[in-house]
């Protein structure tokens, strides 16, 4: 099924549209919010990393916007993007109008400090721990920023691109119990 | 983690539940701080079966990665595959044939019933009754047989592919599904007589694990956990995919917010699933079961997000493509992860014996949480 952005403009049922959200954001934050896109009807934009909380607070508090449901939070690593290696992606949902949006902040991989959203959304607590666990994004102000899925002793961030998956054809590893290497008697 | 166990300076007792414990239904480890019998704090330790499916998917093609997702939430295997297939189709701009859409929705709903059946039996078992488990598995077995005949597997099913479904339906499929509906409808009263109306179960579940509407939203709860607190968040209603916008069904909402409300949501949801299947099973259109796609799938550069309603809540698949045959980054938003995060909040102040009555209604599937 292909979602069409035109279908989202139902003037009778939906008081909130991507256009209105965009207008309100530009009105409030001016040129700080950039890269507006609407892939498959989902409003997507970018904000400076020190403004992520301000943007989220505005989206949360504004009477018309009311984005109070953080459904997803994750990071993406772009090693070639100098100074903007890590992207933190937020997915917000408005339960009154059932409209959602996505916004990103970019940060330097050498100083990956981003403000935590866990004061605003309880769900951000675990999702940020997961993001820290896999990408090493340091969420400033997080109450309990420690690894969640990996072991506590781990000293690297496995979903970053510099850690490739194991070569499937390697033969130096004694892995005979898993049908690879060694000799089967 | 073992060292943490003992008595704290305030005289509270710290104990482990799990990683191997029958009530956690998998390898979940809870470190519980107790004051006498009262729970002061619960800290879940996750990741015992973490496989880093997201990293694995980065090296698999768009046809291959779907099969890994059956191993995430193994009770909603079809629905996971459905989400991935929809997400890839969004990028490919493929129109899925009507027949495939009907088959997918029927399979989804059968999966949902099977998953809720297992939960229903296990929930009763957690609370100390073994008999309901057999009743639930009697019906679940019928669904498993239908699944086995249709796609060859009973648990980690792989049937949905980008563009449609893998094979056409088994010739007896409609007959068997109708027989199942009849079997289920004739037994539905038994469920209520055995558990729902039972005063012991009601007393153990009512008022336990209370979650307000605001908390459910703030913690990111979805599925029956959110709907038990009155949050209308059913993806099948708010963003219908495939033929969900053509069928009539009610989104089950309860306002109790306690374990019993979540229990009722799931039991009623099974009946709604039956209702959906009844509407579709006689009207499966003739035609192709799969759209024509290339052997090697390539997604255009861009970002694709698809969410579906699994038996546990909202599953989101987020694919970032750089234009190749494998995803650049893939993220699965698993419903169980967020649902589990509310556990500490909902059981604080309860007695230790009520922990299971509250945790059971979260319907945890650990591979879904750990990924």
PDB file of N, CA and C in Angstrom, chain B residues 134-232:
ATOM      1  N   UNK B 134      -4.620 -25.729  29.039  1.00  0.00           N
ATOM      2  CA  UNK B 134      -4.994 -26.779  28.077  1.00  0.00           C
ATOM      3  C   UNK B 134      -6.149 -26.319  27.188  1.00  0.00           C
ATOM      4  N   UNK B 135      -7.067 -25.582  27.785  1.00  0.00           N
ATOM      5  CA  UNK B 135      -8.190 -25.062  26.985  1.00  0.00           C
ATOM      6  C   UNK B 135      -7.659 -24.128  25.899  1.00  0.00           C
ATOM      7  N   UNK B 136      -6.720 -23.252  26.283  1.00  0.00           N
ATOM      8  CA  UNK B 136      -6.189 -22.301  25.309  1.00  0.00           C
ATOM      9  C   UNK B 136      -5.426 -23.029  24.217  1.00  0.00           C
ATOM     10  N   UNK B 137      -4.657 -24.023  24.603  1.00  0.00           N
ATOM     11  CA  UNK B 137      -3.837 -24.711  23.608  1.00  0.00           C
ATOM     12  C   UNK B 137      -4.656 -25.593  22.687  1.00  0.00           C
ATOM     13  N   UNK B 138      -5.849 -25.994  23.135  1.00  0.00           N
ATOM     14  CA  UNK B 138      -6.715 -26.763  22.253  1.00  0.00           C
ATOM     15  C   UNK B 138      -7.064 -25.925  21.018  1.00  0.00           C
ATOM     16  N   UNK B 139      -7.430 -24.654  21.230  1.00  0.00           N
ATOM     17  CA  UNK B 139      -7.758 -23.795  20.090  1.00  0.00           C
ATOM     18  C   UNK B 139      -6.503 -23.369  19.334  1.00  0.00           C
ATOM     19  N   UNK B 140      -5.462 -23.115  20.082  1.00  0.00           N
ATOM     20  CA  UNK B 140      -4.226 -22.663  19.445  1.00  0.00           C
ATOM     21  C   UNK B 140      -3.669 -23.736  18.519  1.00  0.00           C
ATOM     22  N   UNK B 141      -3.857 -24.976  18.908  1.00  0.00           N
ATOM     23  CA  UNK B 141      -3.367 -26.084  18.094  1.00  0.00           C
ATOM     24  C   UNK B 141      -4.011 -26.062  16.703  1.00  0.00           C
ATOM     25  N   UNK B 142      -5.319 -25.750  16.663  1.00  0.00           N
ATOM     26  CA  UNK B 142      -6.004 -25.683  15.377  1.00  0.00           C
ATOM     27  C   UNK B 142      -5.369 -24.615  14.490  1.00  0.00           C
ATOM     28  N   UNK B 143      -5.071 -23.465  15.095  1.00  0.00           N
ATOM     29  CA  UNK B 143      -4.437 -22.398  14.311  1.00  0.00           C
ATOM     30  C   UNK B 143      -3.060 -22.846  13.846  1.00  0.00           C
ATOM     31  N   UNK B 144      -2.309 -23.470  14.739  1.00  0.00           N
ATOM     32  CA  UNK B 144      -0.980 -23.934  14.354  1.00  0.00           C
ATOM     33  C   UNK B 144      -1.040 -24.901  13.181  1.00  0.00           C
ATOM     34  N   UNK B 145      -2.052 -25.770  13.177  1.00  0.00           N
ATOM     35  CA  UNK B 145      -2.189 -26.710  12.074  1.00  0.00           C
ATOM     36  C   UNK B 145      -2.479 -25.960  10.774  1.00  0.00           C
ATOM     37  N   UNK B 146      -3.340 -24.953  10.849  1.00  0.00           N
ATOM     38  CA  UNK B 146      -3.637 -24.156   9.649  1.00  0.00           C
ATOM     39  C   UNK B 146      -2.358 -23.480   9.150  1.00  0.00           C
ATOM     40  N   UNK B 147      -1.585 -22.924  10.090  1.00  0.00           N
ATOM     41  CA  UNK B 147      -0.325 -22.262   9.718  1.00  0.00           C
ATOM     42  C   UNK B 147       0.636 -23.247   9.063  1.00  0.00           C
ATOM     43  N   UNK B 148       0.693 -24.426   9.652  1.00  0.00           N
ATOM     44  CA  UNK B 148       1.634 -25.421   9.149  1.00  0.00           C
ATOM     45  C   UNK B 148       1.280 -25.808   7.714  1.00  0.00           C
ATOM     46  N   UNK B 149      -0.012 -25.976   7.458  1.00  0.00           N
ATOM     47  CA  UNK B 149      -0.437 -26.348   6.107  1.00  0.00           C
ATOM     48  C   UNK B 149      -0.225 -25.221   5.113  1.00  0.00           C
ATOM     49  N   UNK B 150      -0.328 -23.982   5.596  1.00  0.00           N
ATOM     50  CA  UNK B 150      -0.229 -22.857   4.676  1.00  0.00           C
ATOM     51  C   UNK B 150       1.217 -22.482   4.389  1.00  0.00           C
ATOM     52  N   UNK B 151       2.044 -22.425   5.439  1.00  0.00           N
ATOM     53  CA  UNK B 151       3.391 -21.926   5.193  1.00  0.00           C
ATOM     54  C   UNK B 151       4.479 -22.845   5.707  1.00  0.00           C
ATOM     55  N   UNK B 152       4.123 -24.000   6.225  1.00  0.00           N
ATOM     56  CA  UNK B 152       5.143 -24.992   6.528  1.00  0.00           C
ATOM     57  C   UNK B 152       5.753 -24.918   7.908  1.00  0.00           C
ATOM     58  N   UNK B 153       5.380 -23.928   8.693  1.00  0.00           N
ATOM     59  CA  UNK B 153       5.972 -23.838  10.028  1.00  0.00           C
ATOM     60  C   UNK B 153       4.888 -23.589  11.051  1.00  0.00           C
ATOM     61  N   UNK B 154       5.178 -23.993  12.270  1.00  0.00           N
ATOM     62  CA  UNK B 154       4.200 -23.798  13.334  1.00  0.00           C
ATOM     63  C   UNK B 154       4.539 -22.616  14.227  1.00  0.00           C
ATOM     64  N   UNK B 155       5.773 -22.221  14.276  1.00  0.00           N
ATOM     65  CA  UNK B 155       6.118 -21.134  15.185  1.00  0.00           C
ATOM     66  C   UNK B 155       6.770 -19.964  14.449  1.00  0.00           C
ATOM     67  N   UNK B 156       7.980 -20.138  13.957  1.00  0.00           N
ATOM     68  CA  UNK B 156       8.645 -19.024  13.275  1.00  0.00           C
ATOM     69  C   UNK B 156       8.241 -19.030  11.807  1.00  0.00           C
ATOM     70  N   UNK B 157       7.036 -18.572  11.568  1.00  0.00           N
ATOM     71  CA  UNK B 157       6.498 -18.619  10.217  1.00  0.00           C
ATOM     72  C   UNK B 157       7.144 -17.557   9.330  1.00  0.00           C
ATOM     73  N   UNK B 158       7.369 -17.926   8.078  1.00  0.00           N
ATOM     74  CA  UNK B 158       7.822 -16.957   7.082  1.00  0.00           C
ATOM     75  C   UNK B 158       6.927 -17.102   5.873  1.00  0.00           C
ATOM     76  N   UNK B 159       6.035 -16.176   5.712  1.00  0.00           N
ATOM     77  CA  UNK B 159       5.052 -16.335   4.656  1.00  0.00           C
ATOM     78  C   UNK B 159       4.905 -15.056   3.844  1.00  0.00           C
ATOM     79  N   UNK B 160       5.102 -13.927   4.498  1.00  0.00           N
ATOM     80  CA  UNK B 160       4.883 -12.664   3.792  1.00  0.00           C
ATOM     81  C   UNK B 160       6.184 -12.160   3.223  1.00  0.00           C
ATOM     82  N   UNK B 161       6.149 -11.805   1.959  1.00  0.00           N
ATOM     83  CA  UNK B 161       7.339 -11.316   1.274  1.00  0.00           C
ATOM     84  C   UNK B 161       6.986  -9.979   0.631  1.00  0.00           C
ATOM     85  N   UNK B 162       7.988  -9.174   0.268  1.00  0.00           N
ATOM     86  CA  UNK B 162       7.672  -7.922  -0.423  1.00  0.00           C
ATOM     87  C   UNK B 162       6.882  -8.228  -1.694  1.00  0.00           C
ATOM     88  N   UNK B 163       5.731  -7.632  -1.834  1.00  0.00           N
ATOM     89  CA  UNK B 163       4.903  -7.846  -3.016  1.00  0.00           C
ATOM     90  C   UNK B 163       3.727  -8.754  -2.779  1.00  0.00           C
ATOM     91  N   UNK B 164       3.672  -9.432  -1.662  1.00  0.00           N
ATOM     92  CA  UNK B 164       2.527 -10.308  -1.415  1.00  0.00           C
ATOM     93  C   UNK B 164       2.851 -11.388  -0.427  1.00  0.00           C
ATOM     94  N   UNK B 165       2.412 -12.604  -0.743  1.00  0.00           N
ATOM     95  CA  UNK B 165       2.745 -13.732   0.110  1.00  0.00           C
ATOM     96  C   UNK B 165       3.523 -14.759  -0.704  1.00  0.00           C
ATOM     97  N   UNK B 166       4.167 -15.683  -0.001  1.00  0.00           N
ATOM     98  CA  UNK B 166       5.119 -16.562  -0.669  1.00  0.00           C
ATOM     99  C   UNK B 166       4.440 -17.589  -1.578  1.00  0.00           C
ATOM    100  N   UNK B 167       3.389 -18.237  -1.053  1.00  0.00           N
ATOM    101  CA  UNK B 167       2.644 -19.200  -1.866  1.00  0.00           C
ATOM    102  C   UNK B 167       1.168 -18.855  -1.831  1.00  0.00           C
ATOM    103  N   UNK B 168       0.437 -19.531  -2.716  1.00  0.00           N
ATOM    104  CA  UNK B 168      -0.999 -19.356  -2.669  1.00  0.00           C
ATOM    105  C   UNK B 168      -1.553 -20.183  -1.508  1.00  0.00           C
ATOM    106  N   UNK B 169      -2.829 -19.963  -1.230  1.00  0.00           N
ATOM    107  CA  UNK B 169      -3.432 -20.653  -0.088  1.00  0.00           C
ATOM    108  C   UNK B 169      -3.592 -22.135  -0.368  1.00  0.00           C
ATOM    109  N   UNK B 170      -3.579 -22.875   0.712  1.00  0.00           N
ATOM    110  CA  UNK B 170      -3.890 -24.288   0.693  1.00  0.00           C
ATOM    111  C   UNK B 170      -5.350 -24.448   0.245  1.00  0.00           C
ATOM    112  N   UNK B 171      -5.682 -25.468  -0.576  1.00  0.00           N
ATOM    113  CA  UNK B 171      -7.061 -25.573  -1.069  1.00  0.00           C
ATOM    114  C   UNK B 171      -8.106 -25.681   0.039  1.00  0.00           C
ATOM    115  N   UNK B 172      -7.728 -26.289   1.155  1.00  0.00           N
ATOM    116  CA  UNK B 172      -8.694 -26.469   2.246  1.00  0.00           C
ATOM    117  C   UNK B 172      -8.718 -25.294   3.226  1.00  0.00           C
ATOM    118  N   UNK B 173      -7.949 -24.260   2.916  1.00  0.00           N
ATOM    119  CA  UNK B 173      -7.745 -23.185   3.897  1.00  0.00           C
ATOM    120  C   UNK B 173      -9.057 -22.607   4.412  1.00  0.00           C
ATOM    121  N   UNK B 174      -9.931 -22.213   3.465  1.00  0.00           N
ATOM    122  CA  UNK B 174     -11.161 -21.555   3.894  1.00  0.00           C
ATOM    123  C   UNK B 174     -12.009 -22.463   4.784  1.00  0.00           C
ATOM    124  N   UNK B 175     -12.070 -23.733   4.361  1.00  0.00           N
ATOM    125  CA  UNK B 175     -12.869 -24.690   5.126  1.00  0.00           C
ATOM    126  C   UNK B 175     -12.325 -24.827   6.556  1.00  0.00           C
ATOM    127  N   UNK B 176     -11.003 -24.906   6.639  1.00  0.00           N
ATOM    128  CA  UNK B 176     -10.388 -25.114   7.958  1.00  0.00           C
ATOM    129  C   UNK B 176     -10.547 -23.895   8.850  1.00  0.00           C
ATOM    130  N   UNK B 177     -10.412 -22.720   8.252  1.00  0.00           N
ATOM    131  CA  UNK B 177     -10.557 -21.511   9.060  1.00  0.00           C
ATOM    132  C   UNK B 177     -11.991 -21.400   9.562  1.00  0.00           C
ATOM    133  N   UNK B 178     -12.946 -21.736   8.702  1.00  0.00           N
ATOM    134  CA  UNK B 178     -14.346 -21.682   9.137  1.00  0.00           C
ATOM    135  C   UNK B 178     -14.596 -22.683  10.266  1.00  0.00           C
ATOM    136  N   UNK B 179     -14.003 -23.848  10.129  1.00  0.00           N
ATOM    137  CA  UNK B 179     -14.148 -24.849  11.195  1.00  0.00           C
ATOM    138  C   UNK B 179     -13.557 -24.307  12.488  1.00  0.00           C
ATOM    139  N   UNK B 180     -12.439 -23.585  12.366  1.00  0.00           N
ATOM    140  CA  UNK B 180     -11.827 -23.014  13.569  1.00  0.00           C
ATOM    141  C   UNK B 180     -12.739 -21.974  14.202  1.00  0.00           C
ATOM    142  N   UNK B 181     -13.337 -21.126  13.356  1.00  0.00           N
ATOM    143  CA  UNK B 181     -14.226 -20.086  13.897  1.00  0.00           C
ATOM    144  C   UNK B 181     -15.367 -20.742  14.664  1.00  0.00           C
ATOM    145  N   UNK B 182     -15.912 -21.829  14.077  1.00  0.00           N
ATOM    146  CA  UNK B 182     -17.001 -22.527  14.740  1.00  0.00           C
ATOM    147  C   UNK B 182     -16.540 -23.111  16.082  1.00  0.00           C
ATOM    148  N   UNK B 183     -15.361 -23.719  16.038  1.00  0.00           N
ATOM    149  CA  UNK B 183     -14.811 -24.310  17.259  1.00  0.00           C
ATOM    150  C   UNK B 183     -14.626 -23.240  18.328  1.00  0.00           C
ATOM    151  N   UNK B 184     -14.068 -22.108  17.903  1.00  0.00           N
ATOM    152  CA  UNK B 184     -13.773 -21.042  18.856  1.00  0.00           C
ATOM    153  C   UNK B 184     -15.052 -20.470  19.436  1.00  0.00           C
ATOM    154  N   UNK B 185     -16.043 -20.209  18.565  1.00  0.00           N
ATOM    155  CA  UNK B 185     -17.280 -19.594  19.061  1.00  0.00           C
ATOM    156  C   UNK B 185     -18.010 -20.517  20.020  1.00  0.00           C
ATOM    157  N   UNK B 186     -17.915 -21.815  19.771  1.00  0.00           N
ATOM    158  CA  UNK B 186     -18.610 -22.722  20.681  1.00  0.00           C
ATOM    159  C   UNK B 186     -17.914 -22.816  22.032  1.00  0.00           C
ATOM    160  N   UNK B 187     -16.634 -22.422  22.092  1.00  0.00           N
ATOM    161  CA  UNK B 187     -15.890 -22.561  23.341  1.00  0.00           C
ATOM    162  C   UNK B 187     -15.772 -21.253  24.111  1.00  0.00           C
ATOM    163  N   UNK B 188     -16.190 -20.160  23.487  1.00  0.00           N
ATOM    164  CA  UNK B 188     -15.902 -18.854  24.073  1.00  0.00           C
ATOM    165  C   UNK B 188     -16.511 -18.692  25.464  1.00  0.00           C
ATOM    166  N   UNK B 189     -17.699 -19.301  25.665  1.00  0.00           N
ATOM    167  CA  UNK B 189     -18.322 -19.193  26.987  1.00  0.00           C
ATOM    168  C   UNK B 189     -17.498 -19.898  28.054  1.00  0.00           C
ATOM    169  N   UNK B 190     -16.844 -20.946  27.610  1.00  0.00           N
ATOM    170  CA  UNK B 190     -16.016 -21.710  28.538  1.00  0.00           C
ATOM    171  C   UNK B 190     -14.929 -20.821  29.146  1.00  0.00           C
ATOM    172  N   UNK B 191     -14.373 -19.959  28.312  1.00  0.00           N
ATOM    173  CA  UNK B 191     -13.303 -19.073  28.780  1.00  0.00           C
ATOM    174  C   UNK B 191     -13.814 -18.184  29.903  1.00  0.00           C
ATOM    175  N   UNK B 192     -14.988 -17.618  29.649  1.00  0.00           N
ATOM    176  CA  UNK B 192     -15.535 -16.698  30.648  1.00  0.00           C
ATOM    177  C   UNK B 192     -15.923 -17.424  31.924  1.00  0.00           C
ATOM    178  N   UNK B 193     -16.495 -18.633  31.741  1.00  0.00           N
ATOM    179  CA  UNK B 193     -16.898 -19.380  32.925  1.00  0.00           C
ATOM    180  C   UNK B 193     -15.688 -19.784  33.757  1.00  0.00           C
ATOM    181  N   UNK B 194     -14.617 -20.134  33.036  1.00  0.00           N
ATOM    182  CA  UNK B 194     -13.447 -20.680  33.715  1.00  0.00           C
ATOM    183  C   UNK B 194     -12.624 -19.596  34.401  1.00  0.00           C
ATOM    184  N   UNK B 195     -12.403 -18.494  33.713  1.00  0.00           N
ATOM    185  CA  UNK B 195     -11.477 -17.489  34.244  1.00  0.00           C
ATOM    186  C   UNK B 195     -12.141 -16.129  34.455  1.00  0.00           C
ATOM    187  N   UNK B 196     -12.732 -15.560  33.415  1.00  0.00           N
ATOM    188  CA  UNK B 196     -13.182 -14.167  33.512  1.00  0.00           C
ATOM    189  C   UNK B 196     -14.134 -13.952  34.675  1.00  0.00           C
ATOM    190  N   UNK B 197     -15.101 -14.862  34.812  1.00  0.00           N
ATOM    191  CA  UNK B 197     -16.083 -14.681  35.876  1.00  0.00           C
ATOM    192  C   UNK B 197     -15.653 -15.253  37.210  1.00  0.00           C
ATOM    193  N   UNK B 198     -14.487 -15.836  37.240  1.00  0.00           N
ATOM    194  CA  UNK B 198     -14.029 -16.504  38.447  1.00  0.00           C
ATOM    195  C   UNK B 198     -13.609 -15.479  39.503  1.00  0.00           C
ATOM    196  N   UNK B 199     -14.168 -15.594  40.666  1.00  0.00           N
ATOM    197  CA  UNK B 199     -13.955 -14.563  41.697  1.00  0.00           C
ATOM    198  C   UNK B 199     -12.500 -14.542  42.175  1.00  0.00           C
ATOM    199  N   UNK B 200     -11.852 -15.698  42.153  1.00  0.00           N
ATOM    200  CA  UNK B 200     -10.451 -15.730  42.606  1.00  0.00           C
ATOM    201  C   UNK B 200      -9.574 -14.933  41.645  1.00  0.00           C
ATOM    202  N   UNK B 201      -9.772 -15.154  40.348  1.00  0.00           N
ATOM    203  CA  UNK B 201      -8.986 -14.407  39.364  1.00  0.00           C
ATOM    204  C   UNK B 201      -9.289 -12.922  39.436  1.00  0.00           C
ATOM    205  N   UNK B 202     -10.577 -12.614  39.572  1.00  0.00           N
ATOM    206  CA  UNK B 202     -10.943 -11.195  39.620  1.00  0.00           C
ATOM    207  C   UNK B 202     -10.304 -10.510  40.817  1.00  0.00           C
ATOM    208  N   UNK B 203     -10.355 -11.169  41.961  1.00  0.00           N
ATOM    209  CA  UNK B 203      -9.765 -10.552  43.152  1.00  0.00           C
ATOM    210  C   UNK B 203      -8.261 -10.378  43.011  1.00  0.00           C
ATOM    211  N   UNK B 204      -7.621 -11.297  42.286  1.00  0.00           N
ATOM    212  CA  UNK B 204      -6.171 -11.172  42.148  1.00  0.00           C
ATOM    213  C   UNK B 204      -5.786 -10.116  41.123  1.00  0.00           C
ATOM    214  N   UNK B 205      -6.679  -9.838  40.172  1.00  0.00           N
ATOM    215  CA  UNK B 205      -6.302  -8.905  39.107  1.00  0.00           C
ATOM    216  C   UNK B 205      -6.859  -7.500  39.293  1.00  0.00           C
ATOM    217  N   UNK B 206      -7.977  -7.358  39.944  1.00  0.00           N
ATOM    218  CA  UNK B 206      -8.586  -6.024  40.068  1.00  0.00           C
ATOM    219  C   UNK B 206      -7.761  -5.146  41.000  1.00  0.00           C
ATOM    220  N   UNK B 207      -7.517  -3.925  40.551  1.00  0.00           N
ATOM    221  CA  UNK B 207      -6.779  -2.971  41.371  1.00  0.00           C
ATOM    222  C   UNK B 207      -5.286  -3.203  41.406  1.00  0.00           C
ATOM    223  N   UNK B 208      -4.808  -4.160  40.616  1.00  0.00           N
ATOM    224  CA  UNK B 208      -3.370  -4.474  40.610  1.00  0.00           C
ATOM    225  C   UNK B 208      -2.733  -3.836  39.369  1.00  0.00           C
ATOM    226  N   UNK B 209      -1.558  -3.267  39.559  1.00  0.00           N
ATOM    227  CA  UNK B 209      -0.817  -2.718  38.417  1.00  0.00           C
ATOM    228  C   UNK B 209      -1.550  -1.590  37.732  1.00  0.00           C
ATOM    229  N   UNK B 210      -2.014  -0.642  38.508  1.00  0.00           N
ATOM    230  CA  UNK B 210      -2.809   0.442  37.936  1.00  0.00           C
ATOM    231  C   UNK B 210      -1.944   1.398  37.116  1.00  0.00           C
ATOM    232  N   UNK B 211      -2.412   1.700  35.906  1.00  0.00           N
ATOM    233  CA  UNK B 211      -1.704   2.617  35.012  1.00  0.00           C
ATOM    234  C   UNK B 211      -2.696   3.669  34.557  1.00  0.00           C
ATOM    235  N   UNK B 212      -2.378   4.950  34.789  1.00  0.00           N
ATOM    236  CA  UNK B 212      -3.286   5.985  34.319  1.00  0.00           C
ATOM    237  C   UNK B 212      -3.074   6.216  32.831  1.00  0.00           C
ATOM    238  N   UNK B 213      -4.013   6.915  32.225  1.00  0.00           N
ATOM    239  CA  UNK B 213      -3.931   7.197  30.799  1.00  0.00           C
ATOM    240  C   UNK B 213      -2.666   8.007  30.493  1.00  0.00           C
ATOM    241  N   UNK B 214      -2.395   9.006  31.337  1.00  0.00           N
ATOM    242  CA  UNK B 214      -1.238   9.874  31.092  1.00  0.00           C
ATOM    243  C   UNK B 214       0.063   9.075  31.190  1.00  0.00           C
ATOM    244  N   UNK B 215       0.133   8.187  32.205  1.00  0.00           N
ATOM    245  CA  UNK B 215       1.336   7.384  32.361  1.00  0.00           C
ATOM    246  C   UNK B 215       1.529   6.453  31.165  1.00  0.00           C
ATOM    247  N   UNK B 216       0.430   5.849  30.715  1.00  0.00           N
ATOM    248  CA  UNK B 216       0.535   4.926  29.588  1.00  0.00           C
ATOM    249  C   UNK B 216       1.109   5.634  28.369  1.00  0.00           C
ATOM    250  N   UNK B 217       0.688   6.886  28.146  1.00  0.00           N
ATOM    251  CA  UNK B 217       1.209   7.635  26.993  1.00  0.00           C
ATOM    252  C   UNK B 217       2.656   8.018  27.238  1.00  0.00           C
ATOM    253  N   UNK B 218       2.939   8.498  28.461  1.00  0.00           N
ATOM    254  CA  UNK B 218       4.285   8.968  28.750  1.00  0.00           C
ATOM    255  C   UNK B 218       5.320   7.848  28.654  1.00  0.00           C
ATOM    256  N   UNK B 219       4.955   6.661  29.112  1.00  0.00           N
ATOM    257  CA  UNK B 219       5.892   5.536  29.058  1.00  0.00           C
ATOM    258  C   UNK B 219       5.939   4.880  27.677  1.00  0.00           C
ATOM    259  N   UNK B 220       5.121   5.358  26.756  1.00  0.00           N
ATOM    260  CA  UNK B 220       5.152   4.808  25.405  1.00  0.00           C
ATOM    261  C   UNK B 220       4.483   3.455  25.298  1.00  0.00           C
ATOM    262  N   UNK B 221       3.534   3.172  26.173  1.00  0.00           N
ATOM    263  CA  UNK B 221       2.835   1.891  26.092  1.00  0.00           C
ATOM    264  C   UNK B 221       1.923   1.879  24.875  1.00  0.00           C
ATOM    265  N   UNK B 222       1.829   0.725  24.264  1.00  0.00           N
ATOM    266  CA  UNK B 222       0.934   0.567  23.124  1.00  0.00           C
ATOM    267  C   UNK B 222       0.213  -0.760  23.277  1.00  0.00           C
ATOM    268  N   UNK B 223      -0.678  -1.027  22.337  1.00  0.00           N
ATOM    269  CA  UNK B 223      -1.375  -2.305  22.342  1.00  0.00           C
ATOM    270  C   UNK B 223      -2.326  -2.434  23.510  1.00  0.00           C
ATOM    271  N   UNK B 224      -2.620  -3.669  23.915  1.00  0.00           N
ATOM    272  CA  UNK B 224      -3.587  -3.889  24.991  1.00  0.00           C
ATOM    273  C   UNK B 224      -3.215  -3.191  26.295  1.00  0.00           C
ATOM    274  N   UNK B 225      -1.925  -2.961  26.540  1.00  0.00           N
ATOM    275  CA  UNK B 225      -1.533  -2.273  27.778  1.00  0.00           C
ATOM    276  C   UNK B 225      -2.059  -0.844  27.764  1.00  0.00           C
ATOM    277  N   UNK B 226      -1.911  -0.163  26.624  1.00  0.00           N
ATOM    278  CA  UNK B 226      -2.419   1.210  26.532  1.00  0.00           C
ATOM    279  C   UNK B 226      -3.938   1.223  26.481  1.00  0.00           C
ATOM    280  N   UNK B 227      -4.511   0.270  25.748  1.00  0.00           N
ATOM    281  CA  UNK B 227      -5.967   0.273  25.591  1.00  0.00           C
ATOM    282  C   UNK B 227      -6.671  -0.085  26.894  1.00  0.00           C
ATOM    283  N   UNK B 228      -5.989  -0.817  27.779  1.00  0.00           N
ATOM    284  CA  UNK B 228      -6.563  -1.099  29.093  1.00  0.00           C
ATOM    285  C   UNK B 228      -6.680   0.160  29.933  1.00  0.00           C
ATOM    286  N   UNK B 229      -5.895   1.195  29.568  1.00  0.00           N
ATOM    287  CA  UNK B 229      -5.970   2.466  30.277  1.00  0.00           C
ATOM    288  C   UNK B 229      -6.730   3.507  29.464  1.00  0.00           C
ATOM    289  N   UNK B 230      -7.368   3.076  28.408  1.00  0.00           N
ATOM    290  CA  UNK B 230      -8.212   3.990  27.648  1.00  0.00           C
ATOM    291  C   UNK B 230      -7.509   4.812  26.593  1.00  0.00           C
ATOM    292  N   UNK B 231      -6.299   4.435  26.196  1.00  0.00           N
ATOM    293  CA  UNK B 231      -5.601   5.165  25.136  1.00  0.00           C
ATOM    294  C   UNK B 231      -5.936   4.505  23.796  1.00  0.00           C
ATOM    295  N   UNK B 232      -6.605   5.230  22.939  1.00  0.00           N
ATOM    296  CA  UNK B 232      -6.961   4.674  21.628  1.00  0.00           C
ATOM    297  C   UNK B 232      -5.751   4.747  20.717  1.00  0.00           C
TER     298      UNK B 232
END
